[in-house]
C-alpha cells in the first residue's frame, strides 16, 4: 500500500450523508461527507461481503444495509451486531475542491 494521497473526487461531488464508492489500487473505499468532515472507510462490511456505500449514514456512522451493523466512520469499529471486527479507515486531505485519500490505515 502506498502512503501517497490520491484524488478520489471533488468536494462538490459529495452529498451530505450520502456515501460515494471509489476504488483505489483495487481497494473499494466509501467516501462520506458528514457533520462538516469527510471520511474514508473500506467499503466492505467485515461481517458480510457487501458494500457499505449502499447503506445509510447517521451520527458519524455508516450502517450495512444487509444486516444492520453500524461502523464508526472515525475508527471503523462496529457498534452493533452482527459485525464484531472493525473495517479499515483511511486518512483524508482536502486541498481546494479536491478530496484526497491515502490507503495507509489510520491507527
PDB file of N, CA and C in Angstrom:
ATOM      1  N   UNK A   1       0.829  -1.177   0.000  1.00  0.00           N
ATOM      2  CA  UNK A   1       0.000   0.000   0.000  1.00  0.00           C
ATOM      3  C   UNK A   1       0.872   1.238   0.000  1.00  0.00           C
ATOM      4  N   UNK A   2       0.380   2.254  -0.629  1.00  0.00           N
ATOM      5  CA  UNK A   2       1.140   3.477  -0.783  1.00  0.00           C
ATOM      6  C   UNK A   2       0.744   4.511   0.259  1.00  0.00           C
ATOM      7  N   UNK A   3       1.726   5.310   0.705  1.00  0.00           N
ATOM      8  CA  UNK A   3       1.450   6.414   1.615  1.00  0.00           C
ATOM      9  C   UNK A   3       0.910   7.623   0.866  1.00  0.00           C
ATOM     10  N   UNK A   4       0.993   7.592  -0.451  1.00  0.00           N
ATOM     11  CA  UNK A   4       0.624   8.746  -1.257  1.00  0.00           C
ATOM     12  C   UNK A   4      -0.879   9.004  -1.224  1.00  0.00           C
ATOM     13  N   UNK A   5      -1.225  10.267  -1.173  1.00  0.00           N
ATOM     14  CA  UNK A   5      -2.627  10.652  -1.262  1.00  0.00           C
ATOM     15  C   UNK A   5      -3.018  10.743  -2.727  1.00  0.00           C
ATOM     16  N   UNK A   6      -4.215  10.244  -3.039  1.00  0.00           N
ATOM     17  CA  UNK A   6      -4.718  10.216  -4.403  1.00  0.00           C
ATOM     18  C   UNK A   6      -6.055  10.940  -4.438  1.00  0.00           C
ATOM     19  N   UNK A   7      -6.263  11.760  -5.469  1.00  0.00           N
ATOM     20  CA  UNK A   7      -7.549  12.444  -5.612  1.00  0.00           C
ATOM     21  C   UNK A   7      -8.622  11.413  -5.952  1.00  0.00           C
ATOM     22  N   UNK A   8      -9.714  11.419  -5.186  1.00  0.00           N
ATOM     23  CA  UNK A   8     -10.796  10.466  -5.432  1.00  0.00           C
ATOM     24  C   UNK A   8     -12.045  11.136  -5.995  1.00  0.00           C
ATOM     25  N   UNK A   9     -12.217  12.440  -5.697  1.00  0.00           N
ATOM     26  CA  UNK A   9     -13.370  13.167  -6.219  1.00  0.00           C
ATOM     27  C   UNK A   9     -13.241  14.629  -5.829  1.00  0.00           C
ATOM     28  N   UNK A  10     -14.162  15.425  -6.312  1.00  0.00           N
ATOM     29  CA  UNK A  10     -14.245  16.810  -5.891  1.00  0.00           C
ATOM     30  C   UNK A  10     -15.152  16.919  -4.678  1.00  0.00           C
ATOM     31  N   UNK A  11     -14.861  17.865  -3.806  1.00  0.00           N
ATOM     32  CA  UNK A  11     -15.678  18.055  -2.619  1.00  0.00           C
ATOM     33  C   UNK A  11     -17.137  18.318  -2.999  1.00  0.00           C
ATOM     34  N   UNK A  12     -17.345  19.033  -4.095  1.00  0.00           N
ATOM     35  CA  UNK A  12     -18.697  19.332  -4.560  1.00  0.00           C
ATOM     36  C   UNK A  12     -19.453  18.109  -5.056  1.00  0.00           C
ATOM     37  N   UNK A  13     -18.748  17.007  -5.316  1.00  0.00           N
ATOM     38  CA  UNK A  13     -19.407  15.783  -5.772  1.00  0.00           C
ATOM     39  C   UNK A  13     -20.012  14.983  -4.613  1.00  0.00           C
ATOM     40  N   UNK A  14     -19.640  15.328  -3.385  1.00  0.00           N
ATOM     41  CA  UNK A  14     -20.127  14.589  -2.219  1.00  0.00           C
ATOM     42  C   UNK A  14     -21.375  15.252  -1.667  1.00  0.00           C
ATOM     43  N   UNK A  15     -22.430  14.460  -1.537  1.00  0.00           N
ATOM     44  CA  UNK A  15     -23.644  14.944  -0.900  1.00  0.00           C
ATOM     45  C   UNK A  15     -23.591  14.578   0.571  1.00  0.00           C
ATOM     46  N   UNK A  16     -24.077  15.460   1.416  1.00  0.00           N
ATOM     47  CA  UNK A  16     -24.097  15.219   2.857  1.00  0.00           C
ATOM     48  C   UNK A  16     -24.774  13.886   3.181  1.00  0.00           C
ATOM     49  N   UNK A  17     -24.106  13.073   3.986  1.00  0.00           N
ATOM     50  CA  UNK A  17     -24.635  11.789   4.464  1.00  0.00           C
ATOM     51  C   UNK A  17     -24.964  10.797   3.352  1.00  0.00           C
ATOM     52  N   UNK A  18     -24.323  10.947   2.181  1.00  0.00           N
ATOM     53  CA  UNK A  18     -24.528  10.022   1.066  1.00  0.00           C
ATOM     54  C   UNK A  18     -23.172   9.442   0.658  1.00  0.00           C
ATOM     55  N   UNK A  19     -22.913   8.182   0.987  1.00  0.00           N
ATOM     56  CA  UNK A  19     -21.616   7.579   0.665  1.00  0.00           C
ATOM     57  C   UNK A  19     -21.359   7.522  -0.842  1.00  0.00           C
ATOM     58  N   UNK A  20     -20.103   7.724  -1.219  1.00  0.00           N
ATOM     59  CA  UNK A  20     -19.678   7.607  -2.618  1.00  0.00           C
ATOM     60  C   UNK A  20     -18.620   6.519  -2.680  1.00  0.00           C
ATOM     61  N   UNK A  21     -18.847   5.515  -3.512  1.00  0.00           N
ATOM     62  CA  UNK A  21     -17.898   4.409  -3.650  1.00  0.00           C
ATOM     63  C   UNK A  21     -16.850   4.766  -4.694  1.00  0.00           C
ATOM     64  N   UNK A  22     -15.593   4.577  -4.322  1.00  0.00           N
ATOM     65  CA  UNK A  22     -14.476   4.766  -5.249  1.00  0.00           C
ATOM     66  C   UNK A  22     -13.565   3.553  -5.112  1.00  0.00           C
ATOM     67  N   UNK A  23     -12.647   3.409  -6.054  1.00  0.00           N
ATOM     68  CA  UNK A  23     -11.687   2.317  -5.970  1.00  0.00           C
ATOM     69  C   UNK A  23     -10.281   2.894  -6.072  1.00  0.00           C
ATOM     70  N   UNK A  24      -9.423   2.505  -5.136  1.00  0.00           N
ATOM     71  CA  UNK A  24      -8.028   2.943  -5.120  1.00  0.00           C
ATOM     72  C   UNK A  24      -7.135   1.715  -5.169  1.00  0.00           C
ATOM     73  N   UNK A  25      -6.366   1.581  -6.209  1.00  0.00           N
ATOM     74  CA  UNK A  25      -5.466   0.430  -6.362  1.00  0.00           C
ATOM     75  C   UNK A  25      -6.184  -0.886  -6.089  1.00  0.00           C
ATOM     76  N   UNK A  26      -7.418  -1.011  -6.576  1.00  0.00           N
ATOM     77  CA  UNK A  26      -8.190  -2.233  -6.407  1.00  0.00           C
ATOM     78  C   UNK A  26      -8.890  -2.364  -5.062  1.00  0.00           C
ATOM     79  N   UNK A  27      -8.755  -1.365  -4.190  1.00  0.00           N
ATOM     80  CA  UNK A  27      -9.401  -1.389  -2.879  1.00  0.00           C
ATOM     81  C   UNK A  27     -10.675  -0.557  -2.921  1.00  0.00           C
ATOM     82  N   UNK A  28     -11.829  -1.147  -2.608  1.00  0.00           N
ATOM     83  CA  UNK A  28     -13.068  -0.380  -2.582  1.00  0.00           C
ATOM     84  C   UNK A  28     -13.123   0.502  -1.329  1.00  0.00           C
ATOM     85  N   UNK A  29     -13.427   1.772  -1.531  1.00  0.00           N
ATOM     86  CA  UNK A  29     -13.451   2.748  -0.444  1.00  0.00           C
ATOM     87  C   UNK A  29     -14.760   3.520  -0.517  1.00  0.00           C
ATOM     88  N   UNK A  30     -15.365   3.744   0.630  1.00  0.00           N
ATOM     89  CA  UNK A  30     -16.553   4.580   0.728  1.00  0.00           C
ATOM     90  C   UNK A  30     -16.122   5.927   1.290  1.00  0.00           C
ATOM     91  N   UNK A  31     -16.405   6.995   0.553  1.00  0.00           N
ATOM     92  CA  UNK A  31     -16.069   8.353   0.977  1.00  0.00           C
ATOM     93  C   UNK A  31     -17.365   9.017   1.415  1.00  0.00           C
ATOM     94  N   UNK A  32     -17.349   9.598   2.617  1.00  0.00           N
ATOM     95  CA  UNK A  32     -18.572  10.141   3.202  1.00  0.00           C
ATOM     96  C   UNK A  32     -18.320  11.534   3.758  1.00  0.00           C
ATOM     97  N   UNK A  33     -19.188  12.474   3.375  1.00  0.00           N
ATOM     98  CA  UNK A  33     -19.172  13.806   3.965  1.00  0.00           C
ATOM     99  C   UNK A  33     -20.322  13.863   4.967  1.00  0.00           C
ATOM    100  N   UNK A  34     -19.972  14.116   6.230  1.00  0.00           N
ATOM    101  CA  UNK A  34     -20.993  14.199   7.276  1.00  0.00           C
ATOM    102  C   UNK A  34     -20.493  15.076   8.410  1.00  0.00           C
ATOM    103  N   UNK A  35     -21.382  15.804   9.012  1.00  0.00           N
ATOM    104  CA  UNK A  35     -21.062  16.631  10.172  1.00  0.00           C
ATOM    105  C   UNK A  35     -19.856  17.533   9.937  1.00  0.00           C
ATOM    106  N   UNK A  36     -19.732  18.058   8.718  1.00  0.00           N
ATOM    107  CA  UNK A  36     -18.663  19.003   8.405  1.00  0.00           C
ATOM    108  C   UNK A  36     -17.308  18.381   8.135  1.00  0.00           C
ATOM    109  N   UNK A  37     -17.223  17.064   8.093  1.00  0.00           N
ATOM    110  CA  UNK A  37     -15.962  16.386   7.821  1.00  0.00           C
ATOM    111  C   UNK A  37     -16.132  15.380   6.694  1.00  0.00           C
ATOM    112  N   UNK A  38     -14.995  14.941   6.139  1.00  0.00           N
ATOM    113  CA  UNK A  38     -15.007  13.899   5.114  1.00  0.00           C
ATOM    114  C   UNK A  38     -14.211  12.710   5.639  1.00  0.00           C
ATOM    115  N   UNK A  39     -14.794  11.530   5.494  1.00  0.00           N
ATOM    116  CA  UNK A  39     -14.180  10.299   5.987  1.00  0.00           C
ATOM    117  C   UNK A  39     -14.025   9.310   4.834  1.00  0.00           C
ATOM    118  N   UNK A  40     -13.046   8.405   4.979  1.00  0.00           N
ATOM    119  CA  UNK A  40     -12.859   7.306   4.014  1.00  0.00           C
ATOM    120  C   UNK A  40     -12.752   6.020   4.816  1.00  0.00           C
ATOM    121  N   UNK A  41     -13.580   5.055   4.445  1.00  0.00           N
ATOM    122  CA  UNK A  41     -13.638   3.781   5.146  1.00  0.00           C
ATOM    123  C   UNK A  41     -13.695   2.666   4.108  1.00  0.00           C
ATOM    124  N   UNK A  42     -13.095   1.539   4.416  1.00  0.00           N
ATOM    125  CA  UNK A  42     -13.159   0.416   3.482  1.00  0.00           C
ATOM    126  C   UNK A  42     -14.623   0.109   3.191  1.00  0.00           C
ATOM    127  N   UNK A  43     -14.936  -0.149   1.937  1.00  0.00           N
ATOM    128  CA  UNK A  43     -16.326  -0.274   1.514  1.00  0.00           C
ATOM    129  C   UNK A  43     -16.903  -1.677   1.685  1.00  0.00           C
ATOM    130  N   UNK A  44     -16.188  -2.576   2.363  1.00  0.00           N
ATOM    131  CA  UNK A  44     -16.689  -3.944   2.515  1.00  0.00           C
ATOM    132  C   UNK A  44     -16.976  -4.214   3.991  1.00  0.00           C
ATOM    133  N   UNK A  45     -18.205  -4.583   4.289  1.00  0.00           N
ATOM    134  CA  UNK A  45     -18.608  -4.926   5.651  1.00  0.00           C
ATOM    135  C   UNK A  45     -17.770  -6.094   6.150  1.00  0.00           C
ATOM    136  N   UNK A  46     -17.334  -6.009   7.413  1.00  0.00           N
ATOM    137  CA  UNK A  46     -16.499  -7.077   7.973  1.00  0.00           C
ATOM    138  C   UNK A  46     -17.319  -8.313   8.365  1.00  0.00           C
ATOM    139  N   UNK A  47     -18.620  -8.211   8.346  1.00  0.00           N
ATOM    140  CA  UNK A  47     -19.475  -9.361   8.682  1.00  0.00           C
ATOM    141  C   UNK A  47     -19.894 -10.125   7.433  1.00  0.00           C
ATOM    142  N   UNK A  48     -20.328  -9.382   6.417  1.00  0.00           N
ATOM    143  CA  UNK A  48     -20.759  -9.994   5.159  1.00  0.00           C
ATOM    144  C   UNK A  48     -20.114  -9.210   4.025  1.00  0.00           C
ATOM    145  N   UNK A  49     -19.800  -9.866   2.964  1.00  0.00           N
ATOM    146  CA  UNK A  49     -19.077  -9.242   1.856  1.00  0.00           C
ATOM    147  C   UNK A  49     -20.018  -8.374   1.011  1.00  0.00           C
ATOM    148  N   UNK A  50     -20.495  -7.272   1.606  1.00  0.00           N
ATOM    149  CA  UNK A  50     -21.382  -6.357   0.893  1.00  0.00           C
ATOM    150  C   UNK A  50     -20.848  -4.934   1.011  1.00  0.00           C
ATOM    151  N   UNK A  51     -21.287  -4.093   0.113  1.00  0.00           N
ATOM    152  CA  UNK A  51     -20.811  -2.721   0.023  1.00  0.00           C
ATOM    153  C   UNK A  51     -21.450  -1.828   1.081  1.00  0.00           C
ATOM    154  N   UNK A  52     -20.618  -1.220   1.916  1.00  0.00           N
ATOM    155  CA  UNK A  52     -21.130  -0.289   2.926  1.00  0.00           C
ATOM    156  C   UNK A  52     -21.670   0.991   2.295  1.00  0.00           C
ATOM    157  N   UNK A  53     -21.173   1.358   1.120  1.00  0.00           N
ATOM    158  CA  UNK A  53     -21.623   2.609   0.493  1.00  0.00           C
ATOM    159  C   UNK A  53     -23.087   2.547   0.070  1.00  0.00           C
ATOM    160  N   UNK A  54     -23.682   1.366   0.105  1.00  0.00           N
ATOM    161  CA  UNK A  54     -25.105   1.241  -0.197  1.00  0.00           C
ATOM    162  C   UNK A  54     -25.967   1.445   1.052  1.00  0.00           C
ATOM    163  N   UNK A  55     -25.313   1.639   2.197  1.00  0.00           N
ATOM    164  CA  UNK A  55     -26.025   1.819   3.455  1.00  0.00           C
ATOM    165  C   UNK A  55     -26.288   3.279   3.765  1.00  0.00           C
ATOM    166  N   UNK A  56     -26.865   3.519   4.938  1.00  0.00           N
ATOM    167  CA  UNK A  56     -27.212   4.865   5.358  1.00  0.00           C
ATOM    168  C   UNK A  56     -26.188   5.407   6.342  1.00  0.00           C
ATOM    169  N   UNK A  57     -26.055   6.735   6.352  1.00  0.00           N
ATOM    170  CA  UNK A  57     -25.137   7.419   7.249  1.00  0.00           C
ATOM    171  C   UNK A  57     -25.957   8.207   8.270  1.00  0.00           C
ATOM    172  N   UNK A  58     -25.574   8.066   9.550  1.00  0.00           N
ATOM    173  CA  UNK A  58     -26.255   8.798  10.606  1.00  0.00           C
ATOM    174  C   UNK A  58     -25.312   8.922  11.797  1.00  0.00           C
ATOM    175  N   UNK A  59     -25.205  10.113  12.363  1.00  0.00           N
ATOM    176  CA  UNK A  59     -24.436  10.326  13.583  1.00  0.00           C
ATOM    177  C   UNK A  59     -23.000   9.796  13.460  1.00  0.00           C
ATOM    178  N   UNK A  60     -22.337  10.126  12.344  1.00  0.00           N
ATOM    179  CA  UNK A  60     -20.945   9.743  12.077  1.00  0.00           C
ATOM    180  C   UNK A  60     -20.742   8.223  12.026  1.00  0.00           C
ATOM    181  N   UNK A  61     -21.789   7.490  11.640  1.00  0.00           N
ATOM    182  CA  UNK A  61     -21.733   6.042  11.465  1.00  0.00           C
ATOM    183  C   UNK A  61     -22.314   5.684  10.099  1.00  0.00           C
ATOM    184  N   UNK A  62     -21.834   4.568   9.559  1.00  0.00           N
ATOM    185  CA  UNK A  62     -22.408   4.029   8.329  1.00  0.00           C
ATOM    186  C   UNK A  62     -22.988   2.663   8.671  1.00  0.00           C
ATOM    187  N   UNK A  63     -24.189   2.417   8.184  1.00  0.00           N
ATOM    188  CA  UNK A  63     -24.887   1.171   8.509  1.00  0.00           C
ATOM    189  C   UNK A  63     -24.907   0.243   7.308  1.00  0.00           C
ATOM    190  N   UNK A  64     -24.532  -1.012   7.532  1.00  0.00           N
ATOM    191  CA  UNK A  64     -24.590  -2.015   6.480  1.00  0.00           C
ATOM    192  C   UNK A  64     -26.062  -2.295   6.165  1.00  0.00           C
ATOM    193  N   UNK A  65     -26.403  -2.218   4.912  1.00  0.00           N
ATOM    194  CA  UNK A  65     -27.800  -2.381   4.501  1.00  0.00           C
ATOM    195  C   UNK A  65     -28.306  -3.817   4.660  1.00  0.00           C
ATOM    196  N   UNK A  66     -27.400  -4.794   4.708  1.00  0.00           N
ATOM    197  CA  UNK A  66     -27.838  -6.188   4.716  1.00  0.00           C
ATOM    198  C   UNK A  66     -28.286  -6.671   6.099  1.00  0.00           C
ATOM    199  N   UNK A  67     -27.440  -6.464   7.113  1.00  0.00           N
ATOM    200  CA  UNK A  67     -27.767  -6.982   8.445  1.00  0.00           C
ATOM    201  C   UNK A  67     -27.819  -5.902   9.517  1.00  0.00           C
ATOM    202  N   UNK A  68     -27.558  -4.653   9.162  1.00  0.00           N
ATOM    203  CA  UNK A  68     -27.728  -3.555  10.103  1.00  0.00           C
ATOM    204  C   UNK A  68     -26.557  -3.233  11.006  1.00  0.00           C
ATOM    205  N   UNK A  69     -25.390  -3.831  10.791  1.00  0.00           N
ATOM    206  CA  UNK A  69     -24.229  -3.450  11.592  1.00  0.00           C
ATOM    207  C   UNK A  69     -23.867  -1.999  11.296  1.00  0.00           C
ATOM    208  N   UNK A  70     -23.493  -1.267  12.348  1.00  0.00           N
ATOM    209  CA  UNK A  70     -23.099   0.134  12.196  1.00  0.00           C
ATOM    210  C   UNK A  70     -21.613   0.267  12.506  1.00  0.00           C
ATOM    211  N   UNK A  71     -20.900   1.034  11.665  1.00  0.00           N
ATOM    212  CA  UNK A  71     -19.466   1.250  11.830  1.00  0.00           C
ATOM    213  C   UNK A  71     -19.195   2.734  12.030  1.00  0.00           C
ATOM    214  N   UNK A  72     -18.352   3.049  13.006  1.00  0.00           N
ATOM    215  CA  UNK A  72     -17.946   4.422  13.270  1.00  0.00           C
ATOM    216  C   UNK A  72     -17.037   4.877  12.126  1.00  0.00           C
ATOM    217  N   UNK A  73     -17.377   5.980  11.479  1.00  0.00           N
ATOM    218  CA  UNK A  73     -16.581   6.467  10.351  1.00  0.00           C
ATOM    219  C   UNK A  73     -15.201   6.953  10.789  1.00  0.00           C
ATOM    220  N   UNK A  74     -15.039   7.301  12.060  1.00  0.00           N
ATOM    221  CA  UNK A  74     -13.753   7.793  12.553  1.00  0.00           C
ATOM    222  C   UNK A  74     -12.786   6.663  12.859  1.00  0.00           C
ATOM    223  N   UNK A  75     -13.301   5.517  13.338  1.00  0.00           N
ATOM    224  CA  UNK A  75     -12.418   4.434  13.779  1.00  0.00           C
ATOM    225  C   UNK A  75     -12.603   3.131  13.011  1.00  0.00           C
ATOM    226  N   UNK A  76     -13.749   2.976  12.334  1.00  0.00           N
ATOM    227  CA  UNK A  76     -14.053   1.726  11.646  1.00  0.00           C
ATOM    228  C   UNK A  76     -14.612   0.656  12.566  1.00  0.00           C
ATOM    229  N   UNK A  77     -14.714   0.946  13.856  1.00  0.00           N
ATOM    230  CA  UNK A  77     -15.191  -0.052  14.817  1.00  0.00           C
ATOM    231  C   UNK A  77     -16.702  -0.217  14.723  1.00  0.00           C
ATOM    232  N   UNK A  78     -17.167  -1.473  14.791  1.00  0.00           N
ATOM    233  CA  UNK A  78     -18.608  -1.710  14.793  1.00  0.00           C
ATOM    234  C   UNK A  78     -19.185  -1.386  16.164  1.00  0.00           C
ATOM    235  N   UNK A  79     -20.398  -0.862  16.188  1.00  0.00           N
ATOM    236  CA  UNK A  79     -21.042  -0.623  17.482  1.00  0.00           C
ATOM    237  C   UNK A  79     -22.375  -1.359  17.589  1.00  0.00           C
ATOM    238  N   UNK A  80     -22.600  -2.276  16.644  1.00  0.00           N
ATOM    239  CA  UNK A  80     -23.790  -3.122  16.730  1.00  0.00           C
ATOM    240  C   UNK A  80     -23.505  -4.444  16.024  1.00  0.00           C
ATOM    241  N   UNK A  81     -24.165  -5.467  16.486  1.00  0.00           N
ATOM    242  CA  UNK A  81     -24.023  -6.792  15.879  1.00  0.00           C
ATOM    243  C   UNK A  81     -24.814  -6.843  14.579  1.00  0.00           C
ATOM    244  N   UNK A  82     -24.501  -7.767  13.682  1.00  0.00           N
ATOM    245  CA  UNK A  82     -23.670  -8.944  13.885  1.00  0.00           C
ATOM    246  C   UNK A  82     -22.170  -8.725  13.665  1.00  0.00           C
ATOM    247  N   UNK A  83     -21.735  -7.582  13.165  1.00  0.00           N
ATOM    248  CA  UNK A  83     -20.296  -7.368  12.943  1.00  0.00           C
ATOM    249  C   UNK A  83     -19.567  -7.247  14.277  1.00  0.00           C
ATOM    250  N   UNK A  84     -18.386  -7.853  14.355  1.00  0.00           N
ATOM    251  CA  UNK A  84     -17.558  -7.767  15.562  1.00  0.00           C
ATOM    252  C   UNK A  84     -16.150  -7.257  15.250  1.00  0.00           C
ATOM    253  N   UNK A  85     -15.780  -7.240  13.975  1.00  0.00           N
ATOM    254  CA  UNK A  85     -14.440  -6.779  13.574  1.00  0.00           C
ATOM    255  C   UNK A  85     -14.541  -5.400  12.921  1.00  0.00           C
ATOM    256  N   UNK A  86     -13.584  -4.528  13.193  1.00  0.00           N
ATOM    257  CA  UNK A  86     -13.595  -3.214  12.540  1.00  0.00           C
ATOM    258  C   UNK A  86     -13.228  -3.327  11.065  1.00  0.00           C
ATOM    259  N   UNK A  87     -13.540  -2.291  10.331  1.00  0.00           N
ATOM    260  CA  UNK A  87     -13.105  -2.180   8.941  1.00  0.00           C
ATOM    261  C   UNK A  87     -12.069  -1.048   8.878  1.00  0.00           C
ATOM    262  N   UNK A  88     -11.126  -1.127   7.955  1.00  0.00           N
ATOM    263  CA  UNK A  88     -10.090  -0.098   7.879  1.00  0.00           C
ATOM    264  C   UNK A  88     -10.667   1.285   7.538  1.00  0.00           C
ATOM    265  N   UNK A  89     -10.082   2.304   8.165  1.00  0.00           N
ATOM    266  CA  UNK A  89     -10.368   3.691   7.798  1.00  0.00           C
ATOM    267  C   UNK A  89      -9.073   4.284   7.253  1.00  0.00           C
ATOM    268  N   UNK A  90      -9.212   5.282   6.398  1.00  0.00           N
ATOM    269  CA  UNK A  90      -8.056   5.837   5.704  1.00  0.00           C
ATOM    270  C   UNK A  90      -7.987   7.352   5.889  1.00  0.00           C
ATOM    271  N   UNK A  91      -6.771   7.914   5.905  1.00  0.00           N
ATOM    272  CA  UNK A  91      -6.609   9.361   6.035  1.00  0.00           C
ATOM    273  C   UNK A  91      -7.183  10.096   4.826  1.00  0.00           C
ATOM    274  N   UNK A  92      -7.766  11.263   5.110  1.00  0.00           N
ATOM    275  CA  UNK A  92      -8.354  12.120   4.071  1.00  0.00           C
ATOM    276  C   UNK A  92      -7.732  13.503   4.192  1.00  0.00           C
ATOM    277  N   UNK A  93      -7.436  14.113   3.050  1.00  0.00           N
ATOM    278  CA  UNK A  93      -6.998  15.508   2.993  1.00  0.00           C
ATOM    279  C   UNK A  93      -7.885  16.240   2.002  1.00  0.00           C
ATOM    280  N   UNK A  94      -8.208  17.481   2.319  1.00  0.00           N
ATOM    281  CA  UNK A  94      -8.949  18.333   1.401  1.00  0.00           C
ATOM    282  C   UNK A  94      -7.985  19.420   0.937  1.00  0.00           C
ATOM    283  N   UNK A  95      -7.805  19.507  -0.377  1.00  0.00           N
ATOM    284  CA  UNK A  95      -6.963  20.555  -0.961  1.00  0.00           C
ATOM    285  C   UNK A  95      -7.792  21.287  -1.992  1.00  0.00           C
ATOM    286  N   UNK A  96      -8.222  22.498  -1.641  1.00  0.00           N
ATOM    287  CA  UNK A  96      -9.135  23.231  -2.525  1.00  0.00           C
ATOM    288  C   UNK A  96     -10.444  22.477  -2.611  1.00  0.00           C
ATOM    289  N   UNK A  97     -10.823  22.060  -3.830  1.00  0.00           N
ATOM    290  CA  UNK A  97     -12.045  21.281  -4.022  1.00  0.00           C
ATOM    291  C   UNK A  97     -11.735  19.791  -4.170  1.00  0.00           C
ATOM    292  N   UNK A  98     -10.472  19.408  -4.010  1.00  0.00           N
ATOM    293  CA  UNK A  98     -10.087  18.016  -4.196  1.00  0.00           C
ATOM    294  C   UNK A  98     -10.130  17.233  -2.896  1.00  0.00           C
ATOM    295  N   UNK A  99     -10.733  16.051  -2.959  1.00  0.00           N
ATOM    296  CA  UNK A  99     -10.726  15.122  -1.824  1.00  0.00           C
ATOM    297  C   UNK A  99      -9.660  14.079  -2.121  1.00  0.00           C
ATOM    298  N   UNK A 100      -8.671  13.987  -1.243  1.00  0.00           N
ATOM    299  CA  UNK A 100      -7.552  13.061  -1.415  1.00  0.00           C
ATOM    300  C   UNK A 100      -7.587  12.010  -0.309  1.00  0.00           C
ATOM    301  N   UNK A 101      -7.307  10.763  -0.677  1.00  0.00           N
ATOM    302  CA  UNK A 101      -7.315   9.649   0.260  1.00  0.00           C
ATOM    303  C   UNK A 101      -6.010   8.869   0.122  1.00  0.00           C
ATOM    304  N   UNK A 102      -5.477   8.412   1.246  1.00  0.00           N
ATOM    305  CA  UNK A 102      -4.317   7.536   1.241  1.00  0.00           C
ATOM    306  C   UNK A 102      -4.753   6.175   1.757  1.00  0.00           C
ATOM    307  N   UNK A 103      -4.251   5.112   1.169  1.00  0.00           N
ATOM    308  CA  UNK A 103      -4.600   3.768   1.614  1.00  0.00           C
ATOM    309  C   UNK A 103      -3.839   3.351   2.870  1.00  0.00           C
ATOM    310  N   UNK A 104      -2.997   4.227   3.397  1.00  0.00           N
ATOM    311  CA  UNK A 104      -2.350   3.952   4.667  1.00  0.00           C
ATOM    312  C   UNK A 104      -3.431   3.946   5.740  1.00  0.00           C
ATOM    313  N   UNK A 105      -3.533   2.853   6.484  1.00  0.00           N
ATOM    314  CA  UNK A 105      -4.570   2.769   7.516  1.00  0.00           C
ATOM    315  C   UNK A 105      -4.209   3.639   8.696  1.00  0.00           C
ATOM    316  N   UNK A 106      -5.219   4.338   9.219  1.00  0.00           N
ATOM    317  CA  UNK A 106      -5.009   5.126  10.423  1.00  0.00           C
ATOM    318  C   UNK A 106      -5.001   4.185  11.612  1.00  0.00           C
ATOM    319  N   UNK A 107      -4.281   4.552  12.650  1.00  0.00           N
ATOM    320  CA  UNK A 107      -4.229   3.677  13.831  1.00  0.00           C
ATOM    321  C   UNK A 107      -5.253   4.086  14.855  1.00  0.00           C
TER     322      UNK A 107
END
